Tab-separated table of C-alpha atoms in Angstrom:
chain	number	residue	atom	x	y	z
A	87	UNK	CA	-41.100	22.495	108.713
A	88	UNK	CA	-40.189	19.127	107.180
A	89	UNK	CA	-37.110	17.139	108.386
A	90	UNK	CA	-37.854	14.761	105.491
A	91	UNK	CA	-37.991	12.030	107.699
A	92	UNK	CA	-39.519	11.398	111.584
A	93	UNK	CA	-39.582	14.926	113.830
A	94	UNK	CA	-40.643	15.674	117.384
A	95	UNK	CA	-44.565	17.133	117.794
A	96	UNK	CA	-43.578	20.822	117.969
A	97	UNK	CA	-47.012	20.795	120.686
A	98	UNK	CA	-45.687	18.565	122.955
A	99	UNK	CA	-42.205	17.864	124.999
A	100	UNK	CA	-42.315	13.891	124.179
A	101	UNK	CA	-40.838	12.347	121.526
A	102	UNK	CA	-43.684	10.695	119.152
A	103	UNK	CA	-43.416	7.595	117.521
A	104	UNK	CA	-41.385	7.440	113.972
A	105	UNK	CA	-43.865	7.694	110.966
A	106	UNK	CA	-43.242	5.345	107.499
A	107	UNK	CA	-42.960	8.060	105.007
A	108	UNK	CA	-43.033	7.395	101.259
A	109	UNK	CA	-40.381	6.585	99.104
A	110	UNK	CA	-39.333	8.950	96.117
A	111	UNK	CA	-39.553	6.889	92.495
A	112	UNK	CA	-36.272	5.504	91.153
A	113	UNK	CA	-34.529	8.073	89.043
A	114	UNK	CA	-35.898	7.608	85.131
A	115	UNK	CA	-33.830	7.387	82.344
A	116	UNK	CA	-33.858	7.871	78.734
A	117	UNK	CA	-31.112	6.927	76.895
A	118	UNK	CA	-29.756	9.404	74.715
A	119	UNK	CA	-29.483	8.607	70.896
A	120	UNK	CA	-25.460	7.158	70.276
A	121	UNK	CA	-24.162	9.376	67.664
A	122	UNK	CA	-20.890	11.225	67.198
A	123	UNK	CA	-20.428	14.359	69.773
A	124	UNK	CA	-19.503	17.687	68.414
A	125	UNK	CA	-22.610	17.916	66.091
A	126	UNK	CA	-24.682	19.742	68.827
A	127	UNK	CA	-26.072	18.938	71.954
A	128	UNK	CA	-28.832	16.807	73.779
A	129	UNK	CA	-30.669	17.770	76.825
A	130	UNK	CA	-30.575	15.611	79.656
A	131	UNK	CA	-32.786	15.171	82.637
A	132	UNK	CA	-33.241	13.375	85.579
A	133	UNK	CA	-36.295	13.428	87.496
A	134	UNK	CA	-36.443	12.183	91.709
A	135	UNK	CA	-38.068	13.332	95.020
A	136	UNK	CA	-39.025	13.062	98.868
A	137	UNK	CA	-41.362	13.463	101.241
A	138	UNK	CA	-40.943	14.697	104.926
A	139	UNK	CA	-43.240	15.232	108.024
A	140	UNK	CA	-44.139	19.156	108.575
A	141	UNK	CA	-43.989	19.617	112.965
A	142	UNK	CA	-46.536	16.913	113.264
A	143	UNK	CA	-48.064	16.902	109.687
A	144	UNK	CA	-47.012	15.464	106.586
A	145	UNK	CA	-45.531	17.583	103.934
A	146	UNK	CA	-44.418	16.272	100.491
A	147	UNK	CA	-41.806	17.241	98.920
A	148	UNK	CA	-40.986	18.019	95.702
A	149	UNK	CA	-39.668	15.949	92.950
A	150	UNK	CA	-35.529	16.328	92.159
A	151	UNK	CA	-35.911	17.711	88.598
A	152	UNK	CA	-32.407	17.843	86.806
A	153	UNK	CA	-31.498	17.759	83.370
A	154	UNK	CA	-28.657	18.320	81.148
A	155	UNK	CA	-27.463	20.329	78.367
A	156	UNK	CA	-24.413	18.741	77.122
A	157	UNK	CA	-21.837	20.854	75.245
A	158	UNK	CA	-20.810	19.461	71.837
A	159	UNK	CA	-21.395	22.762	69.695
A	160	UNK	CA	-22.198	24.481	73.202
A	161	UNK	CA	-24.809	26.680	73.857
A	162	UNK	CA	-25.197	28.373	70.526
A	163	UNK	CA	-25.034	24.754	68.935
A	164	UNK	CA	-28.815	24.800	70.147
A	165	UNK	CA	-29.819	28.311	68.150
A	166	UNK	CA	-30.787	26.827	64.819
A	167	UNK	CA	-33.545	24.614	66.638
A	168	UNK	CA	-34.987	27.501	68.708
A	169	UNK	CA	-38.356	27.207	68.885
A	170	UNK	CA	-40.637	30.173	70.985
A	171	UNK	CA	-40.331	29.417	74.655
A	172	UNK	CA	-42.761	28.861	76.857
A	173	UNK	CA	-43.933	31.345	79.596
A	174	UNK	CA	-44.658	30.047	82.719
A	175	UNK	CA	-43.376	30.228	86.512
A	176	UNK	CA	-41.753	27.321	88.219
A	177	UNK	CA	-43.584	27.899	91.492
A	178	UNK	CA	-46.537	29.795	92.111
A	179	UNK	CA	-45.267	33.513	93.930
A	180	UNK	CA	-46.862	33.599	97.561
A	181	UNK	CA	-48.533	37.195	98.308
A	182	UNK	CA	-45.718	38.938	100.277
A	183	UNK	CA	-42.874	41.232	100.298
A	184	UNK	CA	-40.441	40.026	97.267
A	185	UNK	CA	-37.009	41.326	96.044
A	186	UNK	CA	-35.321	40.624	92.820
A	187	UNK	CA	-31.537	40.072	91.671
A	188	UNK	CA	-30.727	44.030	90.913
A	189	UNK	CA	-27.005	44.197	91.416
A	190	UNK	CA	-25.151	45.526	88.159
A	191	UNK	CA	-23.440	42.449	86.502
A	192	UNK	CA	-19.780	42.998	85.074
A	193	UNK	CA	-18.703	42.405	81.831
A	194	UNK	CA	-18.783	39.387	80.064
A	195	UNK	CA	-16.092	37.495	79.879
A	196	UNK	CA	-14.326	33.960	80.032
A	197	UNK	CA	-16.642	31.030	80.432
A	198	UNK	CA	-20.156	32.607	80.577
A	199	UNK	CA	-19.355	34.639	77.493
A	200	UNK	CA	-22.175	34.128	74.799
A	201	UNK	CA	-24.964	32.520	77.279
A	202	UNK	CA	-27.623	34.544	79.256
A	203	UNK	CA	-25.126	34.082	82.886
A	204	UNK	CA	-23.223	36.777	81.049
A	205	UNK	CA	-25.355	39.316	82.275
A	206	UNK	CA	-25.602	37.872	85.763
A	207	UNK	CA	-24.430	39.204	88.925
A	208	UNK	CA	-21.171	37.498	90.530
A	209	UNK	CA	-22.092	35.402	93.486
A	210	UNK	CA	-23.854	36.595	96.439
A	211	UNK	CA	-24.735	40.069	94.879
A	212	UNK	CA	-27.160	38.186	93.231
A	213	UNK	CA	-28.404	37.491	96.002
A	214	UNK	CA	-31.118	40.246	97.092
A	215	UNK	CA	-33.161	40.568	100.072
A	216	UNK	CA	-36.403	42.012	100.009
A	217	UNK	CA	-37.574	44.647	103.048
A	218	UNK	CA	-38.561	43.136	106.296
A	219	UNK	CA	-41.614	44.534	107.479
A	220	UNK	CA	-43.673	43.428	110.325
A	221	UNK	CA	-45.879	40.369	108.691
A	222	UNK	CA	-49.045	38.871	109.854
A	223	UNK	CA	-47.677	37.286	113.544
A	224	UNK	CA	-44.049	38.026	113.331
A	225	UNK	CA	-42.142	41.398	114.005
A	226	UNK	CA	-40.115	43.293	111.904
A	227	UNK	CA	-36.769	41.733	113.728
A	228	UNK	CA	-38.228	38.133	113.236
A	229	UNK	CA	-38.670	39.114	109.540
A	230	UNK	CA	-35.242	40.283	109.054
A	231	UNK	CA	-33.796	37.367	110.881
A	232	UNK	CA	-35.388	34.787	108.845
A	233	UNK	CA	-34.073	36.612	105.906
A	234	UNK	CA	-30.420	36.578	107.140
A	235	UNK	CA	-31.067	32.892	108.422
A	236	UNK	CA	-32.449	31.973	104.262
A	237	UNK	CA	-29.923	34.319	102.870
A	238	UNK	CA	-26.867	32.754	104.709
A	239	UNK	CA	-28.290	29.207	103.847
A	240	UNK	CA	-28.673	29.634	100.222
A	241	UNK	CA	-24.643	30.821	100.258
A	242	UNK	CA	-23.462	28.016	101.824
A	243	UNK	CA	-25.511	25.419	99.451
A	244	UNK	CA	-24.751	27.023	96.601
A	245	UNK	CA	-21.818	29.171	96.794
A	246	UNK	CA	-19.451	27.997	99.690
A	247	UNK	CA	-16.487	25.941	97.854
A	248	UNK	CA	-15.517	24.421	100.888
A	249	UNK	CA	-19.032	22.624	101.283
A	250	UNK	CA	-18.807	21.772	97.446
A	251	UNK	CA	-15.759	19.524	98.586
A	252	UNK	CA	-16.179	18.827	102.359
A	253	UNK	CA	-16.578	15.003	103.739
A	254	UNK	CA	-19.302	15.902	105.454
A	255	UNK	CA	-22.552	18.885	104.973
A	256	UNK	CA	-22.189	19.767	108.638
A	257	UNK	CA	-21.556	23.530	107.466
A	258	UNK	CA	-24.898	23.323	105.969
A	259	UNK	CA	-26.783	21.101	108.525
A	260	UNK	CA	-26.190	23.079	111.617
A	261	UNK	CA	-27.623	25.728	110.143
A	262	UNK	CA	-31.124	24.509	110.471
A	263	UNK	CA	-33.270	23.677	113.656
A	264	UNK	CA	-31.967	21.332	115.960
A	265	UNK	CA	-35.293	19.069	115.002
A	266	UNK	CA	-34.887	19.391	111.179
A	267	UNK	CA	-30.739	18.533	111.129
A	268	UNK	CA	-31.232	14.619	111.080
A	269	UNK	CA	-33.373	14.856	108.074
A	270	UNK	CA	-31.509	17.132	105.847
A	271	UNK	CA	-28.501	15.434	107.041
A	272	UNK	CA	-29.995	11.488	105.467
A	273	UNK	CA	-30.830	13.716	102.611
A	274	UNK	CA	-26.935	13.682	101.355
A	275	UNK	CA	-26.420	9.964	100.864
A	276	UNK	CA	-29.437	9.372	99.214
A	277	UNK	CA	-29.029	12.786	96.606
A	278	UNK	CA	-31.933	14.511	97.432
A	279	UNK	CA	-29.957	17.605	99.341
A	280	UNK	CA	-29.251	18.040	95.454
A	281	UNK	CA	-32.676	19.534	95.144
A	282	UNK	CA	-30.895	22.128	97.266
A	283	UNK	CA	-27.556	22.276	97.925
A	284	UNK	CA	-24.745	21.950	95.297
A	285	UNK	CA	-21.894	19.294	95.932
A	286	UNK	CA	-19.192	18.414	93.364
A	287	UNK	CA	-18.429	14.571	92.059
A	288	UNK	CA	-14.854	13.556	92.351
A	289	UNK	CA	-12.644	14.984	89.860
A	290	UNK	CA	-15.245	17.934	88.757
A	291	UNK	CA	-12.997	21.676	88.856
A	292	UNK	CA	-14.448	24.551	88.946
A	293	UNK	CA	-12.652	27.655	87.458
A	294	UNK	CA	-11.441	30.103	89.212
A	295	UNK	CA	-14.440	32.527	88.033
A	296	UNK	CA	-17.428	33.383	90.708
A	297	UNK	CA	-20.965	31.659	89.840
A	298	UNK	CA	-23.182	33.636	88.279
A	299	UNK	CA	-26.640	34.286	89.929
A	300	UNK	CA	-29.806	35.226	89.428
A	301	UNK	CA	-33.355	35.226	91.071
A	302	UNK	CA	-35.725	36.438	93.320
A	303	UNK	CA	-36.941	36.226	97.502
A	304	UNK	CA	-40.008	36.851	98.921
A	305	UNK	CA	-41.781	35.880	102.523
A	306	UNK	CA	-45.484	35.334	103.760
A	307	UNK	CA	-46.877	34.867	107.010
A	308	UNK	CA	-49.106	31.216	107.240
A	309	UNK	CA	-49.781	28.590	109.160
A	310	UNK	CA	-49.344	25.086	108.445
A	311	UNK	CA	-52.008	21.943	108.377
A	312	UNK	CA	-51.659	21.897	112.718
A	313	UNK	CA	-51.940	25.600	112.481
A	314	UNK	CA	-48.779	26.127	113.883
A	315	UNK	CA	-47.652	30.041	112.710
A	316	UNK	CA	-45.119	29.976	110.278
A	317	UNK	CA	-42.784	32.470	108.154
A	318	UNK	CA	-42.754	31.155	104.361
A	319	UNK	CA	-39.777	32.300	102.359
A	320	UNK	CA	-40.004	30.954	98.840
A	321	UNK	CA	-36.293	31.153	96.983
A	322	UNK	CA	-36.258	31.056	92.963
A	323	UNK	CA	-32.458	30.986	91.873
A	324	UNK	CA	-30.715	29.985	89.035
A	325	UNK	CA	-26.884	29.538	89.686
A	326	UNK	CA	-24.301	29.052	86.679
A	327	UNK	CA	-21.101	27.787	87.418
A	328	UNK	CA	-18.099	27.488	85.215
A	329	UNK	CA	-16.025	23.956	84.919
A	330	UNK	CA	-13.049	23.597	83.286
A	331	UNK	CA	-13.152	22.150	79.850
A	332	UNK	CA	-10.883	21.835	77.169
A	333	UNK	CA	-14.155	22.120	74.448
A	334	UNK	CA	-13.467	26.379	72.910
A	335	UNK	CA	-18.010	26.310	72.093
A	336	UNK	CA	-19.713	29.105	73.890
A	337	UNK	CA	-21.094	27.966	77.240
A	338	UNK	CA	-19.451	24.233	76.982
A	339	UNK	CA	-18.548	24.547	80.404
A	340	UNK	CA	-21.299	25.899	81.997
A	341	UNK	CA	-23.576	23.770	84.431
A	342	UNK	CA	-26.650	25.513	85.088
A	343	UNK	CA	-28.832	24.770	88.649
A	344	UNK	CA	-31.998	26.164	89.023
A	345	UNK	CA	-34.121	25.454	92.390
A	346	UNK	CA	-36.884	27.103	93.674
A	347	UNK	CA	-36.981	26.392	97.810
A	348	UNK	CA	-39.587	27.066	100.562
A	349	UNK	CA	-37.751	27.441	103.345
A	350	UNK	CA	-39.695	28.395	106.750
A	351	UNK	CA	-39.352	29.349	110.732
A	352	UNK	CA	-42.038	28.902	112.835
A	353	UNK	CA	-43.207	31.369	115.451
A	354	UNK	CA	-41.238	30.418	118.882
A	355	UNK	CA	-44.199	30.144	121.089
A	356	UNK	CA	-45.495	27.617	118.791
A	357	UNK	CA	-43.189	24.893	118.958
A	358	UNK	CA	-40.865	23.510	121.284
A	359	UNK	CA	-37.213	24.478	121.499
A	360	UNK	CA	-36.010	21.956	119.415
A	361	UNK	CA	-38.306	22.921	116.753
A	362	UNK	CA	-37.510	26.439	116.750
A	363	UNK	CA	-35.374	27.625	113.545
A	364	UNK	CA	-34.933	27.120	109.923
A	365	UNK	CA	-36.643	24.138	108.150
A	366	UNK	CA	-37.386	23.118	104.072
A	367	UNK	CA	-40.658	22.363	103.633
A	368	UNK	CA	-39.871	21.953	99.832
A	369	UNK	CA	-37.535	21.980	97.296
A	370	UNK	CA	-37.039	21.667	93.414
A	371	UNK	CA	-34.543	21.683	91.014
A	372	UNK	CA	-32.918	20.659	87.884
A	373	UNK	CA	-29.584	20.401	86.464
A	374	UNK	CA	-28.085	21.148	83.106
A	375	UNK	CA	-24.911	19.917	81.012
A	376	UNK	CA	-24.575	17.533	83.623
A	377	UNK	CA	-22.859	14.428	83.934
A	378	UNK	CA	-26.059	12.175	84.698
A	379	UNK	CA	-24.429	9.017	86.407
A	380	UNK	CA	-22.760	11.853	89.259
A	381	UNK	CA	-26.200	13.504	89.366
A	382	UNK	CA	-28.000	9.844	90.560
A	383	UNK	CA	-25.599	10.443	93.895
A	384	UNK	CA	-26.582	14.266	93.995
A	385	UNK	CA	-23.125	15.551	92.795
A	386	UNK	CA	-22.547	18.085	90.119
A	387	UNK	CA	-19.839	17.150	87.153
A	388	UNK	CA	-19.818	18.465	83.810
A	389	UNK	CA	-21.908	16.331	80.871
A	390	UNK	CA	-20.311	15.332	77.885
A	391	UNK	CA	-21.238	15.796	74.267
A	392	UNK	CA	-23.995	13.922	72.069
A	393	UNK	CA	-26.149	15.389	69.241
A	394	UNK	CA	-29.280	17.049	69.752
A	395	UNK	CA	-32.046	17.978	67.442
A	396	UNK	CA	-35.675	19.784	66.573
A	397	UNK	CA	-37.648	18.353	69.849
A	398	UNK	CA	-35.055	19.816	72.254
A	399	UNK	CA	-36.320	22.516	74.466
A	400	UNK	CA	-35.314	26.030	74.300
A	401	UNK	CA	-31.735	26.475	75.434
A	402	UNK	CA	-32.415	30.005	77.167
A	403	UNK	CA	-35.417	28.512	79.627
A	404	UNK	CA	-32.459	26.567	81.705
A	405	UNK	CA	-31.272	30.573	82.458
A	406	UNK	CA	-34.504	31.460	83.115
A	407	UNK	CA	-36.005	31.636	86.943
A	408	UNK	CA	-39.295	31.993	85.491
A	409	UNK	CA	-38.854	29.082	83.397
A	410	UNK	CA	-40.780	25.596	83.839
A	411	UNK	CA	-39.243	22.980	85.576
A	412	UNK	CA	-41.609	20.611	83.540
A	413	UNK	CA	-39.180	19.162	80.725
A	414	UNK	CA	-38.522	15.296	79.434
A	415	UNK	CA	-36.514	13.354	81.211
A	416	UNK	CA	-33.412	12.955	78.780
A	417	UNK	CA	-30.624	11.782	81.430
């Protein structure tokens, strides 16, 4: 269970010393070619990280993957440079119990219409659980509370538009272990919560319409390097929300997120009190038709237009939970 930063021995009742944990890299940057918007659209990405300490061990932390797909033709001004996308997963699946997105999307319409979020579900029905079942160390109930502990998480990060727009992440933070809440709470002010958890830059509006959603859960039972028994719930989403825009292109105003989380609990009568809850032992994402200089603070705008050309990646993959996460940095 990783903090991100210094966290109590979950073996013992004192407090050990603070460890020196490495730095993420500075965000890079590629300047994108200066040309006239509206002839199609440039990917942009932005690439960061973190590492954390895991109960006692060290635990790295993915790198903060984001790029953008900025809106001058829209999505379909991408189409004519298709080229066969790649198949490959983000994150390797643990062996478990998993559960997919199933609920019925509705219609089409507004924003989403002509992009692959058309055909997602509305908010948190795309948000399925799979079947607790008594796992390796943990009961059934354990199993189904972790679930509801993930599930309720993952609403508030990414859903909750009061926490898009609150002074402070507190709705978010107390929602994890007592141990792991002064880590995930640093992780605002540097950006790196952006890896999961969705906050808006000043001025950004979203529409009225729900975000789309779609993904998958599933849960292992492991331990970690101090053998400390753990419940592993890996989370690959891909959330699409709608910002206003004035630009009529298919899918102009559509920012697309997609993060793929390990999120875990330990077993209570391994750690101490403090200890005991819901921790991140890793997290990565990227971010499309974004607005990059907002994404350096780890706040979501919308992007603005530029041209784009042959070498861009296929604009589907950003829709795409199965998708790689490995792309140029553009941003």
């Amino acid at each position: 269970m990783t903090d991100h930063r210094s966290v109590p021995d979950p073996h013992a009742t004192d407090r050990p010393s603070e460890d020196t944990l490495g730095r993420v890299p500075e965000w890079l940057r590629q300047p994108a070619p200066e040309v006239e918007p509206g002839r199609g659209d440039r990917l942009r990405i932005a690439l960061g990280g973190h590492s954390g300490k895991l109960l006692g061990g060290v635990v790295v932390l993915a790198l903060l993957a984001f790029f953008g797909l900025v809106g001058g033709l829209g999505y379909q001004g991408f189409q004519r440079w298709r080229e066969p996308p790649a198949e490959h997963p983000t994150v390797s699946l643990p062996v478990g119990e998993q559960a997919s997105s199933s609920a019925s999307p509705p219609p089409a319409a507004g924003p989403f219409d002509g992009t692959p979020a058309a055909g997602f579900p509305e908010g948190t029905a795309g948000i399925a659980l799979p079947r607790a079942k008594r796992t390796g160390a943990f009961t059934e109930k354990q199993v189904a509370d972790t679930l509801a502990k993930v599930r309720k998480a993952l609403i508030t990060a990414r859903l909750d538009r009061t926490f898009f727009t609150a002074k402070d992440p507190e709705r978010l933070v107390r929602q994890f272990a007592p141990d792991a809440r002064a880590g995930v709470r640093d992780d605002f002010p540097t950006g790196e919560a952006g890896t999961y958890s969705t906050r808006l830059a000043p001025g950004a509006r979203l529409t009225d319409d729900e975000p789309r959603v779609k993904g998958r859960i599933s849960y292992r039972a492991t331990k970690d390097r101090d053998g400390i028994r753990i419940l592993e719930v890996t989370t690959n989403f891909v959330w699409a929300y709608a910002f206003s825009t004035t630009r009529p292109a298919p899918g102009a105003g559509v920012v697309v997120v997609h993060d793929t989380v390990k999120w875990s609990v330990p077993h209570p009568a391994d750690v101490v009190t403090g200890s005991a809850g819901l921790w991140i032992e890793r997290a990565d994402s990227y971010a499309s038709n974004i607005d990059c200089a907002a994404l350096d603070k780890g706040l979501l705008a919308l992007g603005r237009p530029s041209f784009a050309g042959p070498a861009d990646p296929d604009p589907d993959a950003v829709f795409d939970p199965d998708k790689t996460v490995d792309l140029p940095d553009t941003c």
